[in-house]
Coordinates of C-alpha atoms in Angstrom, one line a residue:
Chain A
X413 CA 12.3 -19.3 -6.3
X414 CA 10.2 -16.2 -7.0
X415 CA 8.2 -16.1 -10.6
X416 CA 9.7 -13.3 -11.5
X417 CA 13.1 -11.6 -9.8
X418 CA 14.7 -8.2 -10.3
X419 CA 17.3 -6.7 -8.4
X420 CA 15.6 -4.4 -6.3
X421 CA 18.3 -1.7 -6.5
X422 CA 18.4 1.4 -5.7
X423 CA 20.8 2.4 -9.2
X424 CA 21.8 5.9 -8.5
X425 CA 23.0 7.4 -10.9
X426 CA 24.5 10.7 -12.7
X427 CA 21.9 12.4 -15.5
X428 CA 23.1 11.3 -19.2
X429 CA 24.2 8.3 -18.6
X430 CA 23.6 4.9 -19.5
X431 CA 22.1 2.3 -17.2
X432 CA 20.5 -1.3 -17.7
X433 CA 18.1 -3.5 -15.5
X434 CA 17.6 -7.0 -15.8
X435 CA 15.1 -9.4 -15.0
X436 CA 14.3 -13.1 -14.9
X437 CA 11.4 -15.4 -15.0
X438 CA 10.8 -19.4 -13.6
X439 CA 7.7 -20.3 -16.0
X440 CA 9.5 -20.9 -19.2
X441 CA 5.2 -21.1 -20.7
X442 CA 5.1 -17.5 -20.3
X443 CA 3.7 -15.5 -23.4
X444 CA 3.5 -12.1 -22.9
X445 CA 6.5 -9.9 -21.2
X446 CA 6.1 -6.2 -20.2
X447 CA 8.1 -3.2 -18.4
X448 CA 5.8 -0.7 -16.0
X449 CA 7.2 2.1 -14.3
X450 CA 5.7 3.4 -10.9
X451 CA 6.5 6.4 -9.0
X452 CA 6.4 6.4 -5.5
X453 CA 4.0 3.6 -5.1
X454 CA 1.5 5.4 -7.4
X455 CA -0.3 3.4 -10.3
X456 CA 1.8 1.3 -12.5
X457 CA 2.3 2.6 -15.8
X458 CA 2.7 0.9 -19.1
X459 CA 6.4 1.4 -20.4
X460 CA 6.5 -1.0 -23.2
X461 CA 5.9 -4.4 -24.4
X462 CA 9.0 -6.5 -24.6
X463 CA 9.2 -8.8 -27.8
X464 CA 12.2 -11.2 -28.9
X465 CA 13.1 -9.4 -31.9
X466 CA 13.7 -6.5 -29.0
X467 CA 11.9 -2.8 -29.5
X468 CA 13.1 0.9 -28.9
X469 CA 11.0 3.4 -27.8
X470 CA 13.3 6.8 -27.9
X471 CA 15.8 6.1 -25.3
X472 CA 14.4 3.2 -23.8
X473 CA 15.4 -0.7 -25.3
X474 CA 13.5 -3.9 -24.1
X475 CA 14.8 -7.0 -24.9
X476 CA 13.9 -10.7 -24.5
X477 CA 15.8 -13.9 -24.2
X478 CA 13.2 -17.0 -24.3
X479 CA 16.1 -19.1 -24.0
X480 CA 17.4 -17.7 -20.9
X481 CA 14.0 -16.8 -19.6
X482 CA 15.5 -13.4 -19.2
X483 CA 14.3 -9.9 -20.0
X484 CA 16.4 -6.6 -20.0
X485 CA 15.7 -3.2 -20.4
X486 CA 18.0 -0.3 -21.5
X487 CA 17.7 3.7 -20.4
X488 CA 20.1 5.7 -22.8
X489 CA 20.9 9.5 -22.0
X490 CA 18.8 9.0 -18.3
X491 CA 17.0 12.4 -17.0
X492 CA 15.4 13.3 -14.0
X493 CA 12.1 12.3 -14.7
X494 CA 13.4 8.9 -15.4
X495 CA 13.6 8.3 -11.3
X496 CA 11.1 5.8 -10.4
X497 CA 10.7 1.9 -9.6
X498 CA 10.9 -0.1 -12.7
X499 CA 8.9 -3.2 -12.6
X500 CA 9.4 -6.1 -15.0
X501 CA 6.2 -8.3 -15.8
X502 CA 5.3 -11.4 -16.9
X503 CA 1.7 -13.2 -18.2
X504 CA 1.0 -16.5 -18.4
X505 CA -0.7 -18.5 -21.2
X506 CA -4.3 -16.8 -21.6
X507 CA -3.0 -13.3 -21.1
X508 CA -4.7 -12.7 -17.7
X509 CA -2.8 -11.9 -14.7
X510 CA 0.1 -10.2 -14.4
X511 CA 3.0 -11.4 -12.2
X512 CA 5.4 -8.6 -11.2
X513 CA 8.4 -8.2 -10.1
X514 CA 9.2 -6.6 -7.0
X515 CA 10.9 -3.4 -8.9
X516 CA 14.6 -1.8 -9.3
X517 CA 14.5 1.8 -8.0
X518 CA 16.4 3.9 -10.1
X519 CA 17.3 7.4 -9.2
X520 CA 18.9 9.9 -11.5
X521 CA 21.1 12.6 -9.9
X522 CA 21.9 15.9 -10.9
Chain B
X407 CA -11.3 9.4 -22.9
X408 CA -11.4 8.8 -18.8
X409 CA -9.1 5.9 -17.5
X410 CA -9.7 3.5 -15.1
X411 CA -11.7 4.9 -12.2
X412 CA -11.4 4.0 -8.5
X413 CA -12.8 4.9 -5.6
X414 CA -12.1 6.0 -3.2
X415 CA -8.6 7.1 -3.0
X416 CA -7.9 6.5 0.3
X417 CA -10.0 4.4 3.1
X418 CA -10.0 4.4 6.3
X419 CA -11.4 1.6 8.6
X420 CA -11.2 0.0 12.2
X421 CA -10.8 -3.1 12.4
X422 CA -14.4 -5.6 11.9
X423 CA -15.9 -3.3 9.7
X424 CA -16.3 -3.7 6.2
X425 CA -14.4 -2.2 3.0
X426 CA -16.0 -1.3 -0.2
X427 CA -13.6 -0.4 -3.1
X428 CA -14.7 0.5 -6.7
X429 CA -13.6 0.4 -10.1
X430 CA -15.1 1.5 -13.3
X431 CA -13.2 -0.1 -16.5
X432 CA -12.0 2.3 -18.9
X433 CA -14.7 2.5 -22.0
X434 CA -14.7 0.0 -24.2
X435 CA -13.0 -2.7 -21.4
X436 CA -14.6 -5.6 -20.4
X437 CA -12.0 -6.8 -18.2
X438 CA -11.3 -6.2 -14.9
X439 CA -8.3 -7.4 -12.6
X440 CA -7.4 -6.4 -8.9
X441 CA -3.9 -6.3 -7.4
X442 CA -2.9 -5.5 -3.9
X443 CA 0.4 -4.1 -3.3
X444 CA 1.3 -4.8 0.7
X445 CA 3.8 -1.8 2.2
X446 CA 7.6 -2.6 0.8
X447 CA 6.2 -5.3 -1.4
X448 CA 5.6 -6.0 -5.1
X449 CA 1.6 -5.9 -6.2
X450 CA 0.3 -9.3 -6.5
X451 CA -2.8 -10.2 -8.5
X452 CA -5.6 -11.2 -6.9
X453 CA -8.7 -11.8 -9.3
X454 CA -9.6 -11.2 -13.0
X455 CA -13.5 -10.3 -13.6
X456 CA -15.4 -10.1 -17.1
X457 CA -19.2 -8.6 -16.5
X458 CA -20.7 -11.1 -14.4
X459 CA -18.5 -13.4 -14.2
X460 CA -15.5 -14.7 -12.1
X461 CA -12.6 -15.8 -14.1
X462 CA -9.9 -16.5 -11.6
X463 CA -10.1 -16.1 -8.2
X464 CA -6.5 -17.8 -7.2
X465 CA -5.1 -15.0 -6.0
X466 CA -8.0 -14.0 -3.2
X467 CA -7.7 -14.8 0.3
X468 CA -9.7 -17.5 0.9
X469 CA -12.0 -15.4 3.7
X470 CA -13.6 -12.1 3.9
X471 CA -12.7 -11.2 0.5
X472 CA -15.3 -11.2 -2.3
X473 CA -15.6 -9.3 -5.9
X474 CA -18.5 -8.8 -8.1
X475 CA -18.8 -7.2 -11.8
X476 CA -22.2 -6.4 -12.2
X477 CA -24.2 -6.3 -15.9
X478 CA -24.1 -2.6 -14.7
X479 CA -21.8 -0.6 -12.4
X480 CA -18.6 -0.8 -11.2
X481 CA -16.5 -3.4 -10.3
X482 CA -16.5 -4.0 -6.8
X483 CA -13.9 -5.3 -4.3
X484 CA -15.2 -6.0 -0.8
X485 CA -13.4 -7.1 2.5
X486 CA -15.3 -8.2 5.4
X487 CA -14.0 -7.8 9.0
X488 CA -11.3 -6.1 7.9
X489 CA -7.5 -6.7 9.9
X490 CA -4.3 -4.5 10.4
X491 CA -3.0 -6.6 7.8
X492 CA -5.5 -5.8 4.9
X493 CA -3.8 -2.6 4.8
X494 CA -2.2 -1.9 1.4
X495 CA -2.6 -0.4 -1.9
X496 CA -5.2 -1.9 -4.0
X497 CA -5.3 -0.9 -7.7
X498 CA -7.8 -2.4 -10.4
X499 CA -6.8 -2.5 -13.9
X500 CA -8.5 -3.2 -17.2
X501 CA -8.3 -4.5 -20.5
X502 CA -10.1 -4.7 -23.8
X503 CA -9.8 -8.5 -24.6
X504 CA -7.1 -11.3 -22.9
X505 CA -4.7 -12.5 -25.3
X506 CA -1.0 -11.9 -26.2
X507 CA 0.5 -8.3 -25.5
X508 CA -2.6 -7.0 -24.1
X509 CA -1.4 -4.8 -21.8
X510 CA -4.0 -3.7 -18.9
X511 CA -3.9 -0.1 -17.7
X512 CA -4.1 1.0 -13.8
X513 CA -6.3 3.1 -12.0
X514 CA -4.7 5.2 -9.3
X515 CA -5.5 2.8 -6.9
X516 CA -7.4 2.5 -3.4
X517 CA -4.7 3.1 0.0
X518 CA -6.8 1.2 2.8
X519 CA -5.9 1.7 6.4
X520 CA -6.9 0.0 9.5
X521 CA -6.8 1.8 12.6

C-alpha cells in the first residue's frame, strides 16, 4: 500500500463549479498534512496547510480526518487558472520529509 | 526576498559523466531537502541537509549519489556515472526550522537528461 494515495484523475470539469479531491494516508503517526499545486511538472507550490478543525482560504477548503487517516480538499466556484496537478502531502514525526502523493489533475473547461 | 535558487535549469549529460546540481536556501533557511520527480511519477524525497550536516539520507540511492551543505555555499547534489535512468526532475526545497506545519518552499527545479 502506498503512503499516501490520491486518485490520479484527470477531473474535467466546467468553470464555476464545485469539485472535491480526496486523499489518504497508511502512517496513522503522521503530524503535519499539506495540499501543493504543480503545474505542468513545474515546482510544487504551497496551497495550504490542512488542520482537523479544517481551514478556508477563499474558495479553497482543506480538511482532515485523523480518524480515518483521510484528508480532503474543496475548490468552490473553479476558474481556469485552477487547472493543475493537486498533490496531497504528508510529514512524519520531526517535520522533515515530505511524502507525496502522486497528484489528481484537474482541468477546468470553458 | 529571492526564493530557493537552483541551478541549472536544465542539464544535459552522457552517460558516465558526472552531474552537479545546486541549491541556495531561501534567506533565513537553514534547511535543505532534495526530491526527484521520475517522468509520470510522484517526487519522492531523497535527503534532508542542515549546514554541514546530513540528517537523513534514506531516500538516496545507495551509489553514485552524494550531497553536501557547506558552512558556505550552496547546497549541492552530485551524481557520479550518471545512467538513462537518473533522468528526472530534481527540485530542492527549504525551510526555516523542522517542526509541525512547517511547510518547505521549492525551487524551480533541475530537469537532468542523459543522452
Amino acid at each position: 500500500r502506498k503512503e499516501v494515495e490520491q486518485d490520479p484523475g484527470p477531473f474535467n470539469v466546467p468553470e464555476g463549479a464545485t469539485v472535491a479531491f480526496n486523499c489518504t494516508y497508511s502512517n496513522s503517526a503522521s503530524q503535519s498534512f499539506f495540499w501543493y499545486r504543480q503545474d505542468c511538472r513545474k515546482e510544487p507550490k504551497l496551497l495550504m496547510s490542512v488542520y482537523s478543525s479544517g481551514n478556508e482560504d477563499g474558495r479553497f477548503t482543506a480538511q482532515l480526518n485523523r480518524a480515518s487517516q483521510y484528508i480532503s480538499l474543496l475548490i468552490r466556484d473553479s476558474k481556469l487558472s485552477d487547472s493543475a496537478t493537486y498533490l496531497c502531502v504528508v510529514v512524519g514525526w520531526g517535520g522533515n520529509k515530505l511524502t507525496f502523493g502522486t497528484g489528481t489533475q484537474l482541468k477546468v473547461e470553458l | 526576498n529571492a526564493g530557493v535558487m537552483q541551478n541549472p535549469r536544465h542539464l544535459v549529460r552522457r552517460r558516465g559523466q558526472e552531474a552537479r546540481l545546486r541549491c541556495s536556501p531561501m534567506k533565513g533557511h537553514s534547511h535543505v531537502y532534495w526530491y526527484r520527480q521520475l517522468p509520470e511519477e510522484g517526487l519522492k524525497f531523497m535527503v534532508y541537509l542542515q549546514k554541514e550536516n546530513i540528517i537523513d539520507e534514506s531516500g538516496m540511492p545507495k551509489e553514485r549519489f552524494s550531497a553536501e551543505f557547506p558552512k558556505e555555499g550552496p547546497s549541492i547534489l552530485r551524481i557520479q556515472q550518471v545512467v538513462r535512468g537518473d533522468s528526472a526532475a530534481y527540485f530542492c526545497a527549504s525551510s526555516p526550522i523542522t517542526g509541525d506545519n512547517q511547510p518547505q518552499h521549492f525551487g524551480d527545479g533541475t530537469r537532468l537528461s542523459i543522452l
